[in-house]
PDB file of C-alpha atoms in Angstrom:
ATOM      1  CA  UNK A   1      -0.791  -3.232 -20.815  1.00 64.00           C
ATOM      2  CA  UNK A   2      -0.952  -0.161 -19.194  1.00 75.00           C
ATOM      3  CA  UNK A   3      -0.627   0.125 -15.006  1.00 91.00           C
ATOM      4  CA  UNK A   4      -2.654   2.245 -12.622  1.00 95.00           C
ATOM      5  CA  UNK A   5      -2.326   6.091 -13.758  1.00 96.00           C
ATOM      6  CA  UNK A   6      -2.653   8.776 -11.766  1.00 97.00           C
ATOM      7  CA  UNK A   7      -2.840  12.438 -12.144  1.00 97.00           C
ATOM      8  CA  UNK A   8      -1.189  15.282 -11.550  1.00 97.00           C
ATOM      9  CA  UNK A   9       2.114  13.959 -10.146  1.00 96.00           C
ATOM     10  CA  UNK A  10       2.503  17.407  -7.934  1.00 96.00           C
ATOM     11  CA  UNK A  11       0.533  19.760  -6.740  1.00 96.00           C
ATOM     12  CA  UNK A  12       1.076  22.573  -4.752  1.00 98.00           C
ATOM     13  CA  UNK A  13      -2.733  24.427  -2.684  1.00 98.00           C
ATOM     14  CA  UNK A  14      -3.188  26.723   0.219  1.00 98.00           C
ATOM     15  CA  UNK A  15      -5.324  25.730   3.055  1.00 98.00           C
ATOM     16  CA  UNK A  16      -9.190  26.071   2.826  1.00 98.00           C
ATOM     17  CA  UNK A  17      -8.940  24.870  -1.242  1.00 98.00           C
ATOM     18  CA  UNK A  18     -10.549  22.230  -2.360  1.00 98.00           C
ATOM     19  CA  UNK A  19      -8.056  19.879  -5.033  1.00 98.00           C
ATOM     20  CA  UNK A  20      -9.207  17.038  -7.038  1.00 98.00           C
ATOM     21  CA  UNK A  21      -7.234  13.952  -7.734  1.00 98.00           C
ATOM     22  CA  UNK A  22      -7.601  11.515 -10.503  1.00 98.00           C
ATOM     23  CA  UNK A  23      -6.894   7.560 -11.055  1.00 98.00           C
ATOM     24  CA  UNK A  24      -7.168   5.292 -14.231  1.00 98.00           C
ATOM     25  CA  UNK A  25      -7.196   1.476 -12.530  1.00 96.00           C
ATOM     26  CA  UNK A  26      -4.904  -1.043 -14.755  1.00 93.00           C
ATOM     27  CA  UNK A  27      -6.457  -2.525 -17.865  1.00 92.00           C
ATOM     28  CA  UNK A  28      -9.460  -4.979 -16.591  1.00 88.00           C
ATOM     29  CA  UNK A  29      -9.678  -3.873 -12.845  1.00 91.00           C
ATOM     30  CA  UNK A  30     -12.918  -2.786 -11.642  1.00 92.00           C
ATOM     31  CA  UNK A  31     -12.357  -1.800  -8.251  1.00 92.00           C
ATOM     32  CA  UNK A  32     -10.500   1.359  -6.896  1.00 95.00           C
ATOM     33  CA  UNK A  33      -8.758   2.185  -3.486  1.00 95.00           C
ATOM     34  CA  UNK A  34      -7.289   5.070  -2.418  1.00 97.00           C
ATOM     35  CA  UNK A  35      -4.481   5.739   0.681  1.00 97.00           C
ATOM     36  CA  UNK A  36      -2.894   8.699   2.306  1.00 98.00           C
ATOM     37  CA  UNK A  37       0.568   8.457   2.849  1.00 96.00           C
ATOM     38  CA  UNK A  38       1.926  11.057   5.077  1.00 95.00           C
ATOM     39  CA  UNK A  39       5.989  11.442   5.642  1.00 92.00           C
ATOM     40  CA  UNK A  40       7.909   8.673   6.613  1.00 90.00           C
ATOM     41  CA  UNK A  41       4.408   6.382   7.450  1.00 93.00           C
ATOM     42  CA  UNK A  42       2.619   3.309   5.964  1.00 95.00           C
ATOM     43  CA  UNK A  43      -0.179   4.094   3.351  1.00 96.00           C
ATOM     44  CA  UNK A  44      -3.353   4.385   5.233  1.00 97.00           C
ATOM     45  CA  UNK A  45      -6.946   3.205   3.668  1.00 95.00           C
ATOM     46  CA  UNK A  46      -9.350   6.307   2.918  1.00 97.00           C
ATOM     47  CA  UNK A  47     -11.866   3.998   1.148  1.00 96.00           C
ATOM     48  CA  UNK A  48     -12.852   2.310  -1.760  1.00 94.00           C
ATOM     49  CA  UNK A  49     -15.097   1.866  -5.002  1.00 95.00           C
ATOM     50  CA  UNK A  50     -16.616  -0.764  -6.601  1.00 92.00           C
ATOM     51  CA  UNK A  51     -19.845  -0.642  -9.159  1.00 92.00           C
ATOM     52  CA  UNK A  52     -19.738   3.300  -8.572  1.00 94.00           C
ATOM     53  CA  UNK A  53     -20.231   3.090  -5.079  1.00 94.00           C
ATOM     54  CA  UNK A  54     -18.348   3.601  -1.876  1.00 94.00           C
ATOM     55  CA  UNK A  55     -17.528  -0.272  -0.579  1.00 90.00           C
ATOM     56  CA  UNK A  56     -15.649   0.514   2.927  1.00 89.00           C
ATOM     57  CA  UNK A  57     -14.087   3.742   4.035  1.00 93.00           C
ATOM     58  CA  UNK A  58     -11.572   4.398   6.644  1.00 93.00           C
ATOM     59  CA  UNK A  59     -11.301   6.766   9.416  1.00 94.00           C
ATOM     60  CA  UNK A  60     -11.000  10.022   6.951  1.00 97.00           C
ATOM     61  CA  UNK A  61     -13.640  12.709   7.647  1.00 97.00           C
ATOM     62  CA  UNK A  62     -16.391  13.959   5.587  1.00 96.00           C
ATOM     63  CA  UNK A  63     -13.907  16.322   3.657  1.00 98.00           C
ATOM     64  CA  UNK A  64     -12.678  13.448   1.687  1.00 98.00           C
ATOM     65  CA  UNK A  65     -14.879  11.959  -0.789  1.00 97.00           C
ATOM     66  CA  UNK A  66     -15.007   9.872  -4.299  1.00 97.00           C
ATOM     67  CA  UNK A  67     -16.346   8.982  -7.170  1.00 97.00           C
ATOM     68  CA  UNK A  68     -16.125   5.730  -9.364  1.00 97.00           C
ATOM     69  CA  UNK A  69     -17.287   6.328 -13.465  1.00 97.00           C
ATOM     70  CA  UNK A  70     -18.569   3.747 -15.841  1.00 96.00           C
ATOM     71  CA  UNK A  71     -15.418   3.170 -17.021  1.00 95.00           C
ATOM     72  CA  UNK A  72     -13.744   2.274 -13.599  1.00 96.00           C
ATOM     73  CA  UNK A  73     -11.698   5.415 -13.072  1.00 97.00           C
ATOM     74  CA  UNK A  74     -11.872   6.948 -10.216  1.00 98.00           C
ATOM     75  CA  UNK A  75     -11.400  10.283  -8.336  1.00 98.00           C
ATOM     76  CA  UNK A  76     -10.576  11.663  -4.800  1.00 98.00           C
ATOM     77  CA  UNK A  77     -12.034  15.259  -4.086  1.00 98.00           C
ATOM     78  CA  UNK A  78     -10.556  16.840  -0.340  1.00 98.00           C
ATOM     79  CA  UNK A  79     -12.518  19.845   0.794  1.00 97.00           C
ATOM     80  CA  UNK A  80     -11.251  22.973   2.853  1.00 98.00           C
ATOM     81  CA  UNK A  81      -8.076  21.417   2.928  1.00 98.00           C
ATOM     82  CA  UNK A  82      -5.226  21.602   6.440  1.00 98.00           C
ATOM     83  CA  UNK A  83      -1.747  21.413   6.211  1.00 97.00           C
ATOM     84  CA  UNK A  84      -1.795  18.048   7.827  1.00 97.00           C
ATOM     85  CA  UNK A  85      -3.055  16.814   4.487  1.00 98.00           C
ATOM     86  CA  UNK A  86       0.106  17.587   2.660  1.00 98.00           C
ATOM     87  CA  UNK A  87       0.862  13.438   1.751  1.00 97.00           C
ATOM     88  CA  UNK A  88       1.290  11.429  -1.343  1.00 96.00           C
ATOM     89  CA  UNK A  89      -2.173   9.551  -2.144  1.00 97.00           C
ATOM     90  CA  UNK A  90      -2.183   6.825  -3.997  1.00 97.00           C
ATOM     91  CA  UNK A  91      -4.358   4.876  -5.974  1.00 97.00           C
ATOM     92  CA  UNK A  92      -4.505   0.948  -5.728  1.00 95.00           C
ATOM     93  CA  UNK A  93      -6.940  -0.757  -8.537  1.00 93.00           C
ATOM     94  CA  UNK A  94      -7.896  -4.965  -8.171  1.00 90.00           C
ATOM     95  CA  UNK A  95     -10.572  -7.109  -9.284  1.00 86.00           C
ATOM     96  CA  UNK A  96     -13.175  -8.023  -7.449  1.00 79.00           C
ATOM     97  CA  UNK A  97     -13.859 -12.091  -7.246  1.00 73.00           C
ATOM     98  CA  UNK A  98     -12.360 -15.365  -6.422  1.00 59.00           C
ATOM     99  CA  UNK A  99      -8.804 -15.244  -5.521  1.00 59.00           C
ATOM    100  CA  UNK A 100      -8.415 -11.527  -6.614  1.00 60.00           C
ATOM    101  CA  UNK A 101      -6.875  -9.886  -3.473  1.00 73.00           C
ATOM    102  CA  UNK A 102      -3.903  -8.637  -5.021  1.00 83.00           C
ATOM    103  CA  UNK A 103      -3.844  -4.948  -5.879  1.00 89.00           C
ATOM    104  CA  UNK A 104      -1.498  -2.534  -7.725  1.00 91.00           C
ATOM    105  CA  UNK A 105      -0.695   1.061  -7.167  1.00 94.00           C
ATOM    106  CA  UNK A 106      -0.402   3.740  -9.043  1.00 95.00           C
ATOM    107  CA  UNK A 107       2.801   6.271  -8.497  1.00 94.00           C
ATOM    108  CA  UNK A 108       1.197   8.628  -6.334  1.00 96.00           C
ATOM    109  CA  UNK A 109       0.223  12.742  -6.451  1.00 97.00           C
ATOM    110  CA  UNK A 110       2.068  14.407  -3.983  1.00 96.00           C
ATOM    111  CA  UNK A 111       0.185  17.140  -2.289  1.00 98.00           C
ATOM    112  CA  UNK A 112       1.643  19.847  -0.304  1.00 98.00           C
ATOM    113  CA  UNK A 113      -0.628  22.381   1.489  1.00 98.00           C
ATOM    114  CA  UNK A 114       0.707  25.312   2.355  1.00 97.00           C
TER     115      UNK A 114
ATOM    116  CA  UNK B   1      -9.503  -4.944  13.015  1.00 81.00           C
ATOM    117  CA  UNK B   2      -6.317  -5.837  11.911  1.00 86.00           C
ATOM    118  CA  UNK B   3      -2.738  -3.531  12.845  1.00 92.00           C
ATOM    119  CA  UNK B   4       0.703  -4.673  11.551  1.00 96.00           C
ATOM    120  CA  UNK B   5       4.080  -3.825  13.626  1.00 97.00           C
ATOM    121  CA  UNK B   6       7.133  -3.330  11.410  1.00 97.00           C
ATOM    122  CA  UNK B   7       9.956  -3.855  14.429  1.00 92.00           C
ATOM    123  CA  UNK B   8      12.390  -2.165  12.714  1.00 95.00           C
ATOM    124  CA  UNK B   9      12.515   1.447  11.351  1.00 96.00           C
ATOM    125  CA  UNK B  10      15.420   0.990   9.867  1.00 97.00           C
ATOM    126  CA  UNK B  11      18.154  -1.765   8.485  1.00 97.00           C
ATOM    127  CA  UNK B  12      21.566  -1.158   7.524  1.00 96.00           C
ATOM    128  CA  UNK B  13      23.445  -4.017   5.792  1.00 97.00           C
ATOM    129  CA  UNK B  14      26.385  -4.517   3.830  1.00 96.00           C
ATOM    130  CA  UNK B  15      26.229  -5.549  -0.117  1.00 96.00           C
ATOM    131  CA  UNK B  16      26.170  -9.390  -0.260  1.00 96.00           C
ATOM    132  CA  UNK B  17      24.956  -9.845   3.105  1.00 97.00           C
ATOM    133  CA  UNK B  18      21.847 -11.142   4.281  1.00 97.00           C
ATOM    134  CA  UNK B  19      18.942  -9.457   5.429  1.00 98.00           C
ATOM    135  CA  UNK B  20      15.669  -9.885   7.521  1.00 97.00           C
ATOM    136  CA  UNK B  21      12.770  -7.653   7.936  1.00 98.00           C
ATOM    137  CA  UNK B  22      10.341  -8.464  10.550  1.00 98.00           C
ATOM    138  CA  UNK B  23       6.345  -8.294  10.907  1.00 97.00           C
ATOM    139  CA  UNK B  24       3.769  -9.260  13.184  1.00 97.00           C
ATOM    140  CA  UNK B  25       0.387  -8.762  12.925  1.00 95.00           C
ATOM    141  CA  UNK B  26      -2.804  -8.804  15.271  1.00 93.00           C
ATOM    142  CA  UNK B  27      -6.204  -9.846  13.858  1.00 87.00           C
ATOM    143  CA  UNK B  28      -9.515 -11.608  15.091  1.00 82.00           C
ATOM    144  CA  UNK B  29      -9.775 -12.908  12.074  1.00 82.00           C
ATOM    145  CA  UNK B  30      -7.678 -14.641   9.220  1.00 82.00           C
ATOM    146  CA  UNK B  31      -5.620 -12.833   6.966  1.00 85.00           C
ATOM    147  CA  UNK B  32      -3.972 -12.970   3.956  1.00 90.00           C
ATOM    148  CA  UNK B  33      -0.375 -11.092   3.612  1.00 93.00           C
ATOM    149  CA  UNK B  34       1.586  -8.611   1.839  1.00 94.00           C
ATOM    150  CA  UNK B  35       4.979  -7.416   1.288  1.00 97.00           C
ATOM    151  CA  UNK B  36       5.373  -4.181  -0.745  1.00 96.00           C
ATOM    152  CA  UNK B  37       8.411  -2.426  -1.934  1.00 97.00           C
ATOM    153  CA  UNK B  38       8.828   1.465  -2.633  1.00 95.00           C
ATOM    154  CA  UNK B  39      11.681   2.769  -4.041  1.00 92.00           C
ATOM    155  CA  UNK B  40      12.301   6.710  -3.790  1.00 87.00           C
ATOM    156  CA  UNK B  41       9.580   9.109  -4.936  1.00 81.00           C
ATOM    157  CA  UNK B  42       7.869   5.956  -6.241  1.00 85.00           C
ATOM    158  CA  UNK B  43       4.352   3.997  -5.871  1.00 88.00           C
ATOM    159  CA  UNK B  44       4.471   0.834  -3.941  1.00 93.00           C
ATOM    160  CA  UNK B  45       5.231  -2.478  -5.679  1.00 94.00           C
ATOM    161  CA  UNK B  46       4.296  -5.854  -4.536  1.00 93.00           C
ATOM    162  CA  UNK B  47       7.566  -8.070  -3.553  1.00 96.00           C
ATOM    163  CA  UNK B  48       4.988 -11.534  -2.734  1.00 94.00           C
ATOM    164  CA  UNK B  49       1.794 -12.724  -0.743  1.00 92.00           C
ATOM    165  CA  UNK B  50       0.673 -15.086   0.917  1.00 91.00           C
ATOM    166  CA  UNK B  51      -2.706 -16.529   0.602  1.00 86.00           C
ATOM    167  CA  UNK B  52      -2.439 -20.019   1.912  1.00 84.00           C
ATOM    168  CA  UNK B  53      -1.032 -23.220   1.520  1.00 86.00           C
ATOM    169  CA  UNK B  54       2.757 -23.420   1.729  1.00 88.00           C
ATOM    170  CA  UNK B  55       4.319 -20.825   4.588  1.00 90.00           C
ATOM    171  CA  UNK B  56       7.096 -20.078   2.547  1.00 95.00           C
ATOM    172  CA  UNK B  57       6.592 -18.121  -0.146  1.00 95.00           C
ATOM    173  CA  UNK B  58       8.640 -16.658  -3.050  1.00 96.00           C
ATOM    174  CA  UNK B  59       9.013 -13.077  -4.480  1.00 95.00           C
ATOM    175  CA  UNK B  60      10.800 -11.355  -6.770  1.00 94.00           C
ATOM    176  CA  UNK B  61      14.318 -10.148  -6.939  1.00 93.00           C
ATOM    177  CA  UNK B  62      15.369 -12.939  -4.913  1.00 96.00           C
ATOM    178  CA  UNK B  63      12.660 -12.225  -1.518  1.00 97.00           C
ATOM    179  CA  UNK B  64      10.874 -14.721   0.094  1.00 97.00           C
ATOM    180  CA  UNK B  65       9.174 -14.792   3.484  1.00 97.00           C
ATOM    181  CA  UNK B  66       7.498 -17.090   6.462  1.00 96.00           C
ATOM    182  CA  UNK B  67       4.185 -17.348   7.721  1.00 94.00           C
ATOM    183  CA  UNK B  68       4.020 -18.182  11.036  1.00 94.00           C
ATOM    184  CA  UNK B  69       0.175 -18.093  12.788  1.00 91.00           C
ATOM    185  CA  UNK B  70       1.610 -19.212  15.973  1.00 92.00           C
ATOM    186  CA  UNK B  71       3.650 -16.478  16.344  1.00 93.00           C
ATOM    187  CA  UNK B  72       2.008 -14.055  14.283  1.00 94.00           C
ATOM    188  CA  UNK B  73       4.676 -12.802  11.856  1.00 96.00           C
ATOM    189  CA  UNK B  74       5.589 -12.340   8.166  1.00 97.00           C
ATOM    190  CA  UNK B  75       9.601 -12.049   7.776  1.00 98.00           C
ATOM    191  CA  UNK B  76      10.878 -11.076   4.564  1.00 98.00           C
ATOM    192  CA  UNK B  77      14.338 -12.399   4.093  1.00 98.00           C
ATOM    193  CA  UNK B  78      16.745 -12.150   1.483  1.00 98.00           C
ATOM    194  CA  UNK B  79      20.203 -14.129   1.295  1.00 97.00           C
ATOM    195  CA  UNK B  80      22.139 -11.996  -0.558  1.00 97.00           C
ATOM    196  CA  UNK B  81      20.928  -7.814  -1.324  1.00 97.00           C
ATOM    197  CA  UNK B  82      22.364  -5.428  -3.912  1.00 96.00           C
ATOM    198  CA  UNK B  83      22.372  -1.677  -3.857  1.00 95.00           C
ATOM    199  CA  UNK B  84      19.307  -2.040  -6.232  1.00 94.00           C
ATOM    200  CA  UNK B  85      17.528  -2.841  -2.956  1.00 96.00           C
ATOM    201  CA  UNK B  86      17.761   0.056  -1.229  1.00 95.00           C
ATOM    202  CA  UNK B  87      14.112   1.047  -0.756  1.00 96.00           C
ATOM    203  CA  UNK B  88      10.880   1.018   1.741  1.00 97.00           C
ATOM    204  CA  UNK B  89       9.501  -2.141   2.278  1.00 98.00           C
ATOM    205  CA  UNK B  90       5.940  -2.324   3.797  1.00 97.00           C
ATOM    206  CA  UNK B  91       4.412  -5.440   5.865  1.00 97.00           C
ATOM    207  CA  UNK B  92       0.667  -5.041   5.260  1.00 95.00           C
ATOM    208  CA  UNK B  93      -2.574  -7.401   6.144  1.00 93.00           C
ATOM    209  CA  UNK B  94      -5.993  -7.730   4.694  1.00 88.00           C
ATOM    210  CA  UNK B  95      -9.410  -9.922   5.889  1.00 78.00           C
ATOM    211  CA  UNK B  96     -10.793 -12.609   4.101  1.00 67.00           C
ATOM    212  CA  UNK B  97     -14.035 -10.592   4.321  1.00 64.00           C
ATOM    213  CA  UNK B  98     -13.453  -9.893   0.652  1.00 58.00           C
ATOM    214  CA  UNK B  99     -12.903  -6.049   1.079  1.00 62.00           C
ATOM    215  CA  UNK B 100      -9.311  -5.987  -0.133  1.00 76.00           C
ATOM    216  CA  UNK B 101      -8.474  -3.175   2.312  1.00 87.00           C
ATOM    217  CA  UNK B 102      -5.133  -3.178   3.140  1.00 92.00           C
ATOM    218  CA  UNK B 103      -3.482  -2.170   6.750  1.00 93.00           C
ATOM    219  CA  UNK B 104      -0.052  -0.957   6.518  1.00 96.00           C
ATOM    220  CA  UNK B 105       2.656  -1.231   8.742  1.00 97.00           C
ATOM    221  CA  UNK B 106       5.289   1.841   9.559  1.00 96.00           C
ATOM    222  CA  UNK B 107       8.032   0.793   7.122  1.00 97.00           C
ATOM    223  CA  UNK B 108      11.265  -0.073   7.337  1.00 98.00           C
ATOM    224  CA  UNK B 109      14.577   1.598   5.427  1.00 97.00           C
ATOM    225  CA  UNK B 110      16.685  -0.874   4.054  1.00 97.00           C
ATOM    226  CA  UNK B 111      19.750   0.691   3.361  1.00 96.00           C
ATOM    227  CA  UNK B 112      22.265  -1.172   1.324  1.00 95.00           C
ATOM    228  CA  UNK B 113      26.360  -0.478   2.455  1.00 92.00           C
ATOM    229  CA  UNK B 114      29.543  -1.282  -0.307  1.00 88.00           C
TER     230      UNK B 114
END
């Protein structure tokens, strides 16, 4: 049973690029979340997907947006990126329903701006 | 809206020896509760939860924590750590409004002495 992919594992951009990250939630999860995790601090929520659409967001300007496909997978698209945006972000996939709070994360994409 | 305070940054303990992480959390509303683990260059991994029913819950590799509403917290405790511990270990909260976002507290470094 394969976990929550995510891809690439590094990348390196230069401010003002726009990068594209990708997520493949764990075998029968239909809901995606994704968090910033800047140096030495707690994941933070950027927002979520369920049924191709954007459930709840955090506080993350416009520059960061998603998209959920058919098949659950999910990615994160960051426009004219800062340096302050240099963090890992992971993925978190669940299932929505009953008693299905727990999710599991993916191992990250680092992303350094320079 | 929820926050979670992690009131250690760091926690240096000998092989063998017990250890306690502490967590408090604020929210308006009830919660349900999360212990993560992340070990170096690494996704995050859940250690237990608690949902309701019994306060003290069990993990794995030996981790179990309290609720306590009265006093707001979340301990994690463990009697007896290895040097396989040695990680991150995140406090985090979520609402039982069914969005499965999850707030994060700062961390705390376990370190694990000989």
């Amino acid at each position: 049973d394969a976990g929550v992919t995510q891809s690439p594992t590094h990348l390196i951009k230069t401010r003002g690029q726009q990068v594209t990250l990708r997520c493949s939630p764990k075998s029968g999860h239909d809901t995606v979340s994704w968090y910033q995790q800047a140096l030495g601090q707690g994941p933070q929520f950027i927002f979520q997907y369920y049924e191709e659409e954007e459930r709840q967001r955090g506080n993350f300007p416009d520059r960061f947006s998603g998209h959920q496909f058919p098949n659950y997978s999910s990615e994160l698209n960051v426009n004219a990126l800062l340096l302050g945006d240099s963090a890992l972000y992971l993925c978190a996939s669940s299932l929505q329903g009953a008693g299905a709070y727990e999710q599991y994360f993916g191992p990250g994409t680092r992303l350094t701006v320079t | 809206a929820q926050s979670v305070t992690q009131l250690d940054s760091q926690v240096p303990v000998f092989e063998e020896a017990p250890v306690e992480l502490r967590c408090n959390y604020s929210s308006s509303v009830s919660v349900y509760l999360f212990w993560y683990v992340q070990y170096p260059n690494q996704g995050l991994q859940l250690l237990l939860k608690y949902l309701s029913g019994s306060t003290l819950v069990k993990g794995i590799n030996g981790f179990e924590a309290e609720f306590n509403k009265s006093q707001t917290s979340f301990h994690l405790r463990k009697p007896s750590v290895h040097i396989s511990d040695t990680a991150e270990y995140f406090c985090a909260v979520s609402d039982y409004q069914g969005a499965q976002k999850l707030v994060f507290g700062q961390g705390t470094r376990l370190t694990i002495n000989p």
